[in-house]
Short mmCIF file of C-alpha atoms and ligand atoms in Angstrom, two decimals:
data_model
loop_
_atom_site.label_atom_id
_atom_site.label_comp_id
_atom_site.label_asym_id
_atom_site.label_seq_id
_atom_site.Cartn_x
_atom_site.Cartn_y
_atom_site.Cartn_z
CA MET A 4 50.01 20.86 60.56
CA ALA A 5 53.47 22.10 60.21
CA SER A 6 54.13 25.05 62.35
CA GLU A 7 54.40 28.29 60.50
CA LEU A 8 57.25 30.61 61.30
CA THR A 9 56.55 33.89 59.71
CA TYR A 10 59.45 36.13 58.74
CA ARG A 11 58.57 39.67 59.79
CA GLY A 12 61.42 41.51 58.19
CA GLY A 13 60.42 44.01 55.55
CA GLY A 14 62.84 42.69 52.92
CA ALA A 15 63.35 39.41 51.36
CA SER A 16 63.48 36.27 53.36
CA PRO A 17 66.96 35.87 54.88
CA VAL A 18 67.36 32.48 53.40
CA ALA A 19 66.82 32.75 49.73
CA GLY A 20 64.33 30.37 48.42
CA ALA A 21 63.48 28.99 51.80
CA GLY A 22 59.91 28.26 52.21
CA PRO A 23 57.75 28.62 55.24
CA GLY A 24 58.95 26.49 58.08
CA ALA A 25 62.60 26.60 57.00
CA TYR A 26 65.16 27.45 59.78
CA SER A 27 66.21 31.12 59.65
CA PRO A 28 69.15 31.91 62.02
CA LYS A 29 69.21 35.28 63.77
CA PRO A 30 71.66 37.75 62.24
CA SER A 31 74.86 37.75 64.28
CA LYS A 32 75.09 40.84 66.60
CA PRO A 33 78.20 43.06 66.55
CA LEU A 34 80.32 42.78 69.75
CA ALA A 35 78.38 39.74 70.77
CA TRP A 36 81.17 38.81 73.17
CA LEU A 37 80.39 41.88 75.32
CA PRO A 38 77.87 41.60 78.16
CA ARG A 39 74.39 42.75 77.23
CA ALA A 40 74.52 45.99 79.23
CA ALA A 41 77.82 47.00 77.68
CA ARG A 42 76.49 46.23 74.18
CA TYR A 43 73.54 48.49 74.90
CA ALA A 44 75.78 51.31 76.12
CA VAL A 45 77.95 51.04 73.03
CA ALA A 46 74.94 51.00 70.74
CA GLU A 47 73.67 54.21 72.35
CA HIS A 48 77.08 55.95 72.03
CA ARG A 49 77.29 56.50 75.78
CA PRO A 50 81.07 56.07 76.06
CA VAL A 51 81.43 58.92 73.60
CA PHE A 52 79.29 61.16 75.83
CA ALA A 53 81.16 60.04 78.98
CA LEU A 54 84.53 60.71 77.37
CA ALA A 55 83.41 64.14 76.17
CA GLY A 56 82.18 64.93 79.72
CA MET A 57 85.49 63.89 81.23
CA LEU A 58 87.48 65.97 78.76
CA PHE A 59 85.28 68.98 79.45
CA ALA A 60 85.66 68.64 83.25
CA ALA A 61 89.42 68.24 82.95
CA ALA A 62 89.61 71.37 80.80
CA VAL A 63 87.53 73.40 83.29
CA PHE A 64 89.64 72.30 86.28
CA SER A 65 92.95 72.92 84.57
CA ILE A 66 91.84 76.46 83.66
CA ALA A 67 90.37 77.21 87.10
CA SER A 68 93.07 75.66 89.30
CA PRO A 69 95.09 78.23 91.35
CA SER A 70 98.44 78.97 89.82
CA GLY A 71 100.20 79.17 93.12
CA SER A 72 98.68 76.25 94.91
CA SER A 73 100.98 73.70 96.39
CA SER A 74 100.40 70.90 93.99
CA PRO A 75 103.19 68.77 92.61
CA ALA A 76 103.39 71.35 89.82
CA THR A 77 104.12 73.96 92.48
CA GLY A 78 106.89 71.80 93.80
CA ALA A 79 108.61 72.47 90.50
CA ALA A 80 108.15 76.20 91.01
CA VAL A 81 109.61 75.96 94.49
CA SER A 82 112.66 74.05 93.42
CA SER A 83 113.26 76.62 90.71
CA TYR A 84 113.37 79.18 93.52
CA THR A 85 115.92 77.24 95.52
CA THR A 86 118.19 76.61 92.59
CA ASN A 87 117.89 80.01 90.94
CA SER A 88 121.22 81.70 91.51
CA HIS A 89 119.80 85.04 90.33
CA ASN A 90 117.27 85.00 93.11
CA PRO A 91 118.62 87.23 95.90
CA LEU A 92 116.73 85.08 98.38
CA ALA A 93 118.43 81.89 97.29
CA ARG A 94 120.98 82.34 100.06
CA TYR A 95 118.28 82.02 102.67
CA SER A 96 117.60 78.72 104.24
CA VAL A 97 113.84 78.91 103.78
CA GLU A 98 112.69 75.40 103.23
CA PRO A 99 109.90 75.00 100.75
CA ALA A 100 107.19 72.66 101.89
CA HIS A 101 108.13 69.39 100.25
CA ARG A 102 104.99 67.41 100.77
CA ASP A 103 102.08 67.82 98.42
CA VAL A 104 99.53 70.10 99.93
CA PRO A 105 95.90 69.11 99.86
CA ALA A 106 93.87 71.09 97.35
CA ARG A 107 92.05 72.87 100.16
CA HIS A 108 95.03 75.16 100.83
CA PHE A 109 94.90 78.20 98.61
CA VAL A 110 97.99 80.35 98.47
CA GLY A 111 97.51 83.83 99.88
CA GLY A 112 93.84 83.00 100.49
CA LYS A 113 93.12 83.34 96.77
CA VAL A 114 90.32 81.21 95.44
CA PRO A 115 89.91 80.39 91.77
CA LEU A 116 87.27 82.47 90.12
CA GLY A 117 83.85 80.88 90.21
CA LEU A 118 84.73 78.37 92.94
CA LYS A 119 83.51 79.14 96.45
CA ARG A 120 86.28 78.67 99.01
CA LYS A 121 85.52 75.76 101.31
CA GLY A 122 85.77 76.79 104.95
CA LEU A 123 88.59 75.09 106.84
CA ARG A 124 88.52 73.70 110.36
CA VAL A 125 91.16 75.60 112.26
CA LEU A 126 92.50 75.12 115.77
CA VAL A 127 93.96 78.21 117.47
CA THR A 128 95.75 77.43 120.72
CA GLY A 129 96.00 80.55 122.86
CA GLY A 130 93.05 81.92 120.87
CA ALA A 131 91.66 83.82 123.85
CA GLY A 132 94.84 85.87 124.11
CA PHE A 133 95.74 89.18 122.51
CA VAL A 134 97.04 88.02 119.09
CA GLY A 135 94.99 84.80 119.04
CA SER A 136 91.65 86.55 119.43
CA HIS A 137 92.36 88.89 116.47
CA LEU A 138 93.38 85.87 114.40
CA VAL A 139 90.14 84.10 115.35
CA ASP A 140 88.15 87.16 114.19
CA ARG A 141 89.80 87.02 110.77
CA LEU A 142 89.44 83.26 110.35
CA LEU A 143 85.74 83.33 111.18
CA GLU A 144 85.27 86.32 108.92
CA ARG A 145 86.63 84.37 105.95
CA GLY A 146 84.28 81.46 106.64
CA ASP A 147 86.39 78.98 108.59
CA SER A 148 85.26 76.97 111.60
CA VAL A 149 87.45 77.77 114.56
CA ILE A 150 88.21 75.88 117.74
CA VAL A 151 90.05 77.81 120.45
CA VAL A 152 92.01 75.87 123.04
CA ASP A 153 93.11 78.09 125.92
CA ASN A 154 93.68 77.66 129.64
CA LEU A 155 93.06 81.41 130.19
CA PHE A 156 96.39 81.79 131.98
CA THR A 157 96.98 85.19 130.36
CA GLY A 158 94.04 85.23 127.94
CA ARG A 159 90.49 86.40 128.64
CA LYS A 160 87.07 85.08 127.67
CA ASP A 161 86.12 88.70 126.93
CA ASN A 162 88.46 88.65 123.95
CA VAL A 163 86.30 86.09 122.15
CA VAL A 164 82.93 86.52 123.86
CA HIS A 165 81.50 88.20 120.74
CA HIS A 166 81.72 84.83 118.96
CA PHE A 167 79.79 82.86 121.57
CA GLY A 168 76.66 81.58 119.85
CA ASN A 169 78.36 81.46 116.44
CA PRO A 170 77.98 77.84 115.26
CA ASN A 171 81.40 78.06 113.59
CA PHE A 172 83.12 78.90 116.84
CA GLU A 173 83.98 76.69 119.78
CA MET A 174 86.11 77.33 122.84
CA ILE A 175 87.67 74.60 124.96
CA ARG A 176 89.28 75.46 128.27
CA HIS A 177 92.27 73.22 128.20
CA ASP A 178 95.99 73.29 128.97
CA VAL A 179 98.07 72.30 125.94
CA VAL A 180 100.47 70.54 128.28
CA GLU A 181 97.79 67.83 128.34
CA PRO A 182 97.13 65.95 125.07
CA ILE A 183 93.88 66.58 123.24
CA LEU A 184 92.36 64.97 120.16
CA LEU A 185 90.55 67.16 117.64
CA GLU A 186 89.90 66.95 113.90
CA VAL A 187 91.10 70.07 112.07
CA ASP A 188 92.87 71.08 108.86
CA GLN A 189 95.23 73.68 110.33
CA ILE A 190 96.73 74.39 113.74
CA TYR A 191 97.93 77.85 114.75
CA HIS A 192 99.93 77.17 117.92
CA LEU A 193 100.07 80.42 119.91
CA ALA A 194 99.55 79.14 123.47
CA CYS A 195 102.31 80.54 125.63
CA PRO A 196 102.35 83.14 128.38
CA ALA A 197 104.13 85.84 126.41
CA SER A 198 104.48 88.81 128.71
CA PRO A 199 107.59 89.65 130.73
CA VAL A 200 105.81 89.96 134.09
CA HIS A 201 105.17 86.27 133.87
CA TYR A 202 108.83 85.36 133.69
CA LYS A 203 110.78 88.16 135.35
CA TYR A 204 111.03 90.33 138.42
CA ASN A 205 109.48 88.08 141.05
CA PRO A 206 112.00 85.36 141.96
CA ILE A 207 109.39 83.03 143.37
CA LYS A 208 107.17 83.46 140.36
CA THR A 209 110.18 82.86 138.13
CA ILE A 210 110.45 79.30 139.36
CA ILE A 211 106.78 78.74 138.69
CA SER A 212 107.10 80.54 135.38
CA PHE A 213 110.08 78.44 134.40
CA PHE A 214 107.83 75.45 134.79
CA PHE A 215 104.99 77.09 132.83
CA PHE A 216 107.22 78.31 130.04
CA LEU A 217 109.15 75.17 129.49
CA MET A 218 106.14 72.95 129.92
CA THR A 219 104.07 75.03 127.53
CA ASN A 220 106.80 75.56 124.97
CA VAL A 221 108.19 72.04 125.05
CA VAL A 222 105.47 69.65 126.18
CA GLY A 223 102.64 71.83 124.82
CA THR A 224 104.34 72.19 121.45
CA LEU A 225 105.12 68.46 121.34
CA ASN A 226 101.46 67.67 122.02
CA MET A 227 100.28 69.98 119.26
CA LEU A 228 102.88 68.63 116.80
CA GLY A 229 101.78 65.10 117.68
CA LEU A 230 98.17 66.06 117.07
CA ALA A 231 99.04 67.69 113.73
CA LYS A 232 100.90 64.56 112.66
CA ARG A 233 98.10 62.28 113.71
CA ILE A 234 95.38 64.17 111.85
CA ASN A 235 97.60 65.37 108.98
CA ALA A 236 97.02 69.06 109.74
CA ARG A 237 99.28 71.95 108.79
CA PHE A 238 101.03 73.41 111.84
CA LEU A 239 102.14 77.00 112.44
CA ILE A 240 104.16 78.02 115.50
CA THR A 241 104.42 81.59 116.74
CA SER A 242 108.02 81.98 117.77
CA THR A 243 109.56 85.28 118.72
CA SER A 244 112.28 87.81 117.99
CA GLU A 245 113.59 86.83 121.44
CA VAL A 246 115.27 83.85 119.76
CA TYR A 247 117.86 86.41 118.59
CA GLY A 248 118.60 87.32 122.23
CA ASP A 249 120.69 90.49 122.53
CA PRO A 250 121.59 90.49 118.83
CA LEU A 251 125.07 91.16 117.52
CA GLN A 252 123.66 91.61 114.04
CA HIS A 253 121.37 94.49 113.13
CA PRO A 254 118.76 94.40 111.72
CA GLN A 255 118.06 90.75 112.39
CA VAL A 256 117.82 88.40 109.42
CA GLU A 257 116.30 84.94 109.77
CA THR A 258 119.67 83.34 109.04
CA TYR A 259 121.15 84.91 112.18
CA TRP A 260 121.39 82.33 114.98
CA GLY A 261 121.16 84.80 117.82
CA ASN A 262 122.96 85.69 121.02
CA VAL A 263 120.98 84.22 123.87
CA ASN A 264 122.11 83.84 127.46
CA PRO A 265 121.01 80.30 128.35
CA ILE A 266 121.06 80.93 132.12
CA GLY A 267 119.57 84.41 132.46
CA VAL A 268 116.19 85.52 133.85
CA ARG A 269 114.72 85.74 130.35
CA SER A 270 116.07 82.37 129.26
CA CYS A 271 112.97 80.34 130.03
CA TYR A 272 111.11 82.31 127.35
CA ASP A 273 113.94 82.66 124.82
CA GLU A 274 115.20 79.10 125.13
CA GLY A 275 111.65 77.74 125.37
CA LYS A 276 110.81 79.28 122.01
CA ARG A 277 114.11 78.16 120.49
CA THR A 278 113.33 74.60 121.59
CA ALA A 279 109.81 74.90 120.17
CA GLU A 280 111.32 75.89 116.81
CA THR A 281 113.70 72.93 116.99
CA LEU A 282 110.88 70.49 117.69
CA THR A 283 108.83 71.95 114.86
CA MET A 284 111.66 71.49 112.37
CA ASP A 285 112.36 67.97 113.64
CA TYR A 286 108.74 67.02 113.00
CA HIS A 287 108.97 68.59 109.57
CA ARG A 288 112.13 66.71 108.62
CA GLY A 289 111.51 63.49 110.51
CA ALA A 290 107.75 63.06 110.21
CA ASN A 291 107.19 64.96 106.96
CA LEU A 292 104.79 67.32 108.74
CA GLU A 293 103.68 70.54 107.03
CA VAL A 294 104.95 73.30 109.32
CA ARG A 295 105.35 77.08 109.33
CA ILE A 296 107.48 79.18 111.68
CA ALA A 297 106.79 82.85 112.42
CA ARG A 298 109.21 84.96 114.45
CA ILE A 299 107.08 87.74 115.84
CA PHE A 300 108.50 91.12 116.83
CA ASN A 301 106.84 93.45 119.36
CA THR A 302 103.16 93.72 118.56
CA TYR A 303 100.57 96.04 120.08
CA GLY A 304 96.87 96.75 119.71
CA PRO A 305 93.48 96.43 121.37
CA ARG A 306 92.96 93.51 123.81
CA MET A 307 96.57 93.49 125.01
CA CYS A 308 96.84 92.57 128.63
CA ILE A 309 96.80 95.95 130.44
CA ASP A 310 99.44 95.23 133.07
CA ASP A 311 101.53 92.66 131.29
CA GLY A 312 104.81 94.58 131.56
CA ARG A 313 105.30 95.00 127.82
CA VAL A 314 106.53 98.46 127.02
CA VAL A 315 103.65 99.72 124.85
CA SER A 316 100.90 98.53 127.19
CA ASN A 317 102.91 99.86 130.16
CA PHE A 318 103.28 103.35 128.72
CA VAL A 319 99.68 103.58 127.51
CA ALA A 320 98.20 102.38 130.81
CA GLN A 321 100.51 104.67 132.80
CA ALA A 322 99.71 107.73 130.68
CA LEU A 323 95.98 107.06 130.97
CA ARG A 324 96.22 106.66 134.75
CA LYS A 325 98.32 109.83 135.02
CA GLU A 326 101.30 107.86 136.28
CA PRO A 327 104.90 108.48 135.14
CA LEU A 328 106.09 106.40 132.17
CA THR A 329 108.75 104.01 133.46
CA VAL A 330 111.77 103.76 131.21
CA TYR A 331 114.30 101.02 132.03
CA GLY A 332 117.96 101.91 131.54
CA ASP A 333 118.79 105.08 129.59
CA GLY A 334 115.85 104.59 127.20
CA LYS A 335 118.13 104.41 124.17
CA GLN A 336 117.50 100.74 123.51
CA THR A 337 115.41 100.27 120.37
CA ARG A 338 112.39 98.20 119.46
CA SER A 339 110.04 98.02 116.50
CA PHE A 340 106.29 97.93 116.96
CA GLN A 341 103.77 96.35 114.66
CA TYR A 342 100.03 96.74 114.82
CA VAL A 343 98.19 93.50 115.48
CA SER A 344 96.17 93.43 112.22
CA ASP A 345 99.43 93.52 110.25
CA LEU A 346 100.71 90.54 112.21
CA VAL A 347 97.51 88.54 111.70
CA GLU A 348 97.70 89.15 107.95
CA GLY A 349 101.31 87.90 107.99
CA LEU A 350 100.42 84.78 109.97
CA MET A 351 97.60 83.87 107.60
CA ARG A 352 99.75 84.42 104.52
CA LEU A 353 102.45 82.26 106.04
CA MET A 354 100.00 79.47 106.83
CA GLU A 355 98.50 79.51 103.33
CA GLY A 356 101.83 79.94 101.54
CA GLU A 357 104.38 77.38 100.45
CA HIS A 358 107.34 78.16 102.67
CA VAL A 359 108.25 76.76 106.03
CA GLY A 360 110.27 79.75 107.20
CA PRO A 361 111.23 80.94 109.70
CA PHE A 362 109.87 84.36 108.76
CA ASN A 363 110.36 87.59 110.67
CA LEU A 364 106.98 89.27 111.12
CA GLY A 365 107.47 92.75 112.48
CA ASN A 366 107.46 96.42 111.60
CA PRO A 367 110.95 97.61 110.65
CA GLY A 368 110.23 101.12 111.95
CA GLU A 369 112.72 101.45 114.83
CA PHE A 370 112.07 103.54 117.95
CA THR A 371 114.11 104.15 121.08
CA MET A 372 112.13 103.79 124.30
CA LEU A 373 112.30 107.56 124.71
CA GLU A 374 110.89 108.08 121.20
CA LEU A 375 108.08 105.68 122.02
CA ALA A 376 107.39 107.58 125.24
CA LYS A 377 107.15 110.78 123.15
CA VAL A 378 104.59 109.19 120.78
CA VAL A 379 102.56 108.07 123.81
CA GLN A 380 102.76 111.58 125.32
CA ASP A 381 101.63 113.10 122.00
CA THR A 382 98.76 110.64 121.74
CA ILE A 383 97.51 110.61 125.33
CA ASP A 384 98.99 113.20 127.61
CA PRO A 385 101.71 115.71 126.66
CA ASN A 386 102.34 116.31 130.37
CA ALA A 387 103.07 112.68 131.21
CA LYS A 388 106.35 112.43 133.13
CA ILE A 389 109.13 109.95 132.45
CA GLU A 390 110.73 108.00 135.30
CA PHE A 391 114.00 106.11 134.78
CA ARG A 392 114.56 102.74 136.45
CA GLU A 393 117.46 100.32 136.52
CA ASN A 394 117.42 98.08 133.47
CA THR A 395 116.74 94.35 133.72
CA GLN A 396 119.32 91.70 132.94
CA ASP A 397 119.92 90.79 129.28
CA ASP A 398 117.57 93.45 127.96
CA PRO A 399 118.38 93.56 124.21
CA HIS A 400 119.97 96.84 123.10
CA LYS A 401 118.54 96.77 119.62
CA ARG A 402 115.69 95.03 117.87
CA LYS A 403 114.64 95.54 114.30
CA PRO A 404 113.43 92.91 111.85
CA ASP A 405 114.77 92.46 108.36
CA ILE A 406 111.57 91.52 106.55
CA THR A 407 112.98 91.05 103.05
CA ARG A 408 112.09 87.39 103.12
CA ALA A 409 108.45 87.95 104.09
CA LYS A 410 108.14 90.70 101.48
CA GLU A 411 109.53 88.51 98.71
CA LEU A 412 107.99 85.16 99.55
CA LEU A 413 104.75 86.08 101.28
CA GLY A 414 104.08 89.41 99.60
CA TRP A 415 103.66 90.82 103.09
CA GLU A 416 104.71 93.98 104.83
CA PRO A 417 103.14 95.95 107.65
CA LYS A 418 100.88 98.85 106.72
CA ILE A 419 100.01 100.63 109.94
CA PRO A 420 102.55 103.04 111.40
CA LEU A 421 102.84 103.52 115.16
CA ARG A 422 101.20 106.93 115.18
CA GLU A 423 98.11 105.46 113.46
CA GLY A 424 97.88 102.25 115.43
CA LEU A 425 98.47 103.63 118.89
CA PRO A 426 95.23 105.68 119.08
CA LEU A 427 93.23 102.51 118.23
CA MET A 428 94.82 100.75 121.17
CA VAL A 429 94.31 103.76 123.44
CA THR A 430 90.56 103.74 122.78
CA ASP A 431 90.38 100.10 123.89
CA PHE A 432 92.54 100.69 126.98
CA ARG A 433 90.44 103.70 127.99
CA LYS A 434 87.30 101.58 127.86
CA ARG A 435 88.85 98.82 129.91
CA ILE A 436 90.57 101.03 132.50
CA PHE A 437 87.80 103.56 133.06
CA GLY A 438 84.76 101.51 132.06
CA ASP A 439 82.37 102.43 129.28
CA GLN A 440 80.63 105.29 131.11
CA ASP A 441 83.81 107.00 132.15
CA VAL A 442 85.41 106.98 128.71
CA ALA A 443 83.77 110.21 127.62
CA ALA A 444 84.81 111.95 130.86
CA ALA A 445 88.35 110.66 130.60
CA THR A 446 88.57 111.66 126.94
CA THR A 447 87.47 115.22 127.65
CA GLY A 448 89.70 115.46 130.71
CA GLY A 449 92.44 117.44 128.98
CA GLN A 450 93.84 114.47 127.03
CA GLN A 451 94.16 114.27 123.32
CA GLY A 452 93.95 111.24 121.02
N1 NAD B 15 102.53 90.01 121.31
C1 NAD B 15 103.80 90.04 121.01
O1 NAD B 15 104.41 91.12 120.95
C2 NAD B 15 104.54 88.76 120.71
C3 NAD B 15 105.89 88.84 120.36
C4 NAD B 15 106.56 87.67 120.08
C5 NAD B 15 105.91 86.45 120.12
N2 NAD B 15 104.61 86.40 120.46
C6 NAD B 15 103.98 85.07 120.53
O2 NAD B 15 102.66 85.12 120.02
C7 NAD B 15 101.83 84.25 120.78
C8 NAD B 15 100.63 85.00 121.29
O3 NAD B 15 101.09 86.05 122.12
P1 NAD B 15 100.10 87.11 122.77
O4 NAD B 15 100.79 88.40 122.75
O5 NAD B 15 98.76 86.99 122.17
O6 NAD B 15 100.11 86.58 124.26
P2 NAD B 15 98.88 86.32 125.24
O7 NAD B 15 99.46 86.02 126.57
O8 NAD B 15 97.88 87.42 125.12
O9 NAD B 15 98.24 85.02 124.61
C9 NAD B 15 98.71 83.73 124.89
C10 NAD B 15 97.50 82.86 125.13
O10 NAD B 15 97.95 81.53 125.41
C11 NAD B 15 97.20 81.03 126.51
N3 NAD B 15 98.01 80.00 127.16
C12 NAD B 15 99.19 80.16 127.83
N4 NAD B 15 99.64 78.97 128.28
C13 NAD B 15 98.73 78.04 127.87
C14 NAD B 15 98.63 76.64 128.03
N5 NAD B 15 99.56 75.94 128.67
N6 NAD B 15 97.56 76.01 127.48
C15 NAD B 15 96.61 76.69 126.82
N7 NAD B 15 96.65 78.02 126.66
C16 NAD B 15 97.70 78.69 127.17
C17 NAD B 15 96.96 82.23 127.38
O11 NAD B 15 95.90 82.05 128.28
C18 NAD B 15 96.68 83.29 126.34
O12 NAD B 15 95.33 83.33 125.98
C19 NAD B 15 102.69 83.66 121.87
O13 NAD B 15 103.15 82.39 121.46
C20 NAD B 15 103.87 84.61 121.97
O14 NAD B 15 105.02 83.98 122.42
C21 NAD B 15 103.91 87.53 120.76
#
């Protein structure tokens, strides 16, 4: 019996007039040359859905992306700054960062609406010191993971002890003169013994200090730059107003090259920092490293080393201990004093921003040493005496930052005046000098503030 092939289509037989058993070829499929899976996807209209999804995602990201982030588009914005002759800052030599910045860096800490900021991994060398520990507080507060590298030469564990046990915080006791390998996104390089007692006065110590300063500023900075290069991290160096030496220009603008004595007692600090800046710029130009340079002016606040020889800590500690305030020279030399939280804000803005710098970070309010002594007397002890001593070599006569550049490019300026910040520091010094129990007694002992 002939086999019966039954046509199951609802319409007429595909081959007109063909009887049962006649050969009926399958209808040819559209896109038969495509693989079976692709044919199925096309038949189900999946590419249309995929394309619509991609278009939607692209639209969302282009709306939500930060306007100031350092993407290639931002590079255009930066070059318009450098070529804009109407821009009063065009004369400055601020170098815009020329390498594309990874999307994780948000300018000024701003995060696009609706997107949660991803915490960064940040290394703070010198993070157990005065400035470093306040910076660490802020970084942890905004959700970053922080590693502190510090040899505790002038820093103290007490400055960061409140973070012990925080899973986002880690402290490594290490000298930056020795290489170290860590994985981070940003490096704030603060490690450096910064107080005058560590590089002046004692001639024997000076030799040791020379070694420390140069080693830390040169070898330490080289190590950290090398690390930044290796792991592709952004690098910020805390330089100093001391790079201007005893300035012949007042106030000091970043374009001023300074007046530094290369062979004086302060030179190991001043020249060390100048070299550190040079190395930083060489890595930027030669190795395309993302760098930032901050030139910090006198900063004060809680956690300063009590007997570090800096003028504010000296006066405050002396007034609290009922000792005379020692003024070097005639006391007419000027300085400007910024509160530490203002500095930390400036450092973070600089790190997150688009410009290499250098940037002056300081409070332009200018005080003579005698005016500062008066503020300390008013805050702590109106009866505190003043004692004059011979001035030290190369002590700058004037110091006052021009912060136009930081104002314009970082949107930063200090907010806390000396008379507001000083009492905050005094409270901390009282606690540390007299101990917690004795603070109340000391406070009621005829002193105001
Ligand atoms: N405070 C200011 O007024 C001021 C002014 C200008 C510049 N700066 C700069 O800011 C940075 C911080 O200054 P600070 O006032 O907090 O000083 P600080 O002495 O309190 O802090 C420096 C920290 O670096 C650490 N350190 C020093 N040498 C090290 C090394 N070889 N390896 C590892 N850690 C080391 C110290 O132990 C300390 O914790 C310094 O680079 C300083 O030059 C500060």
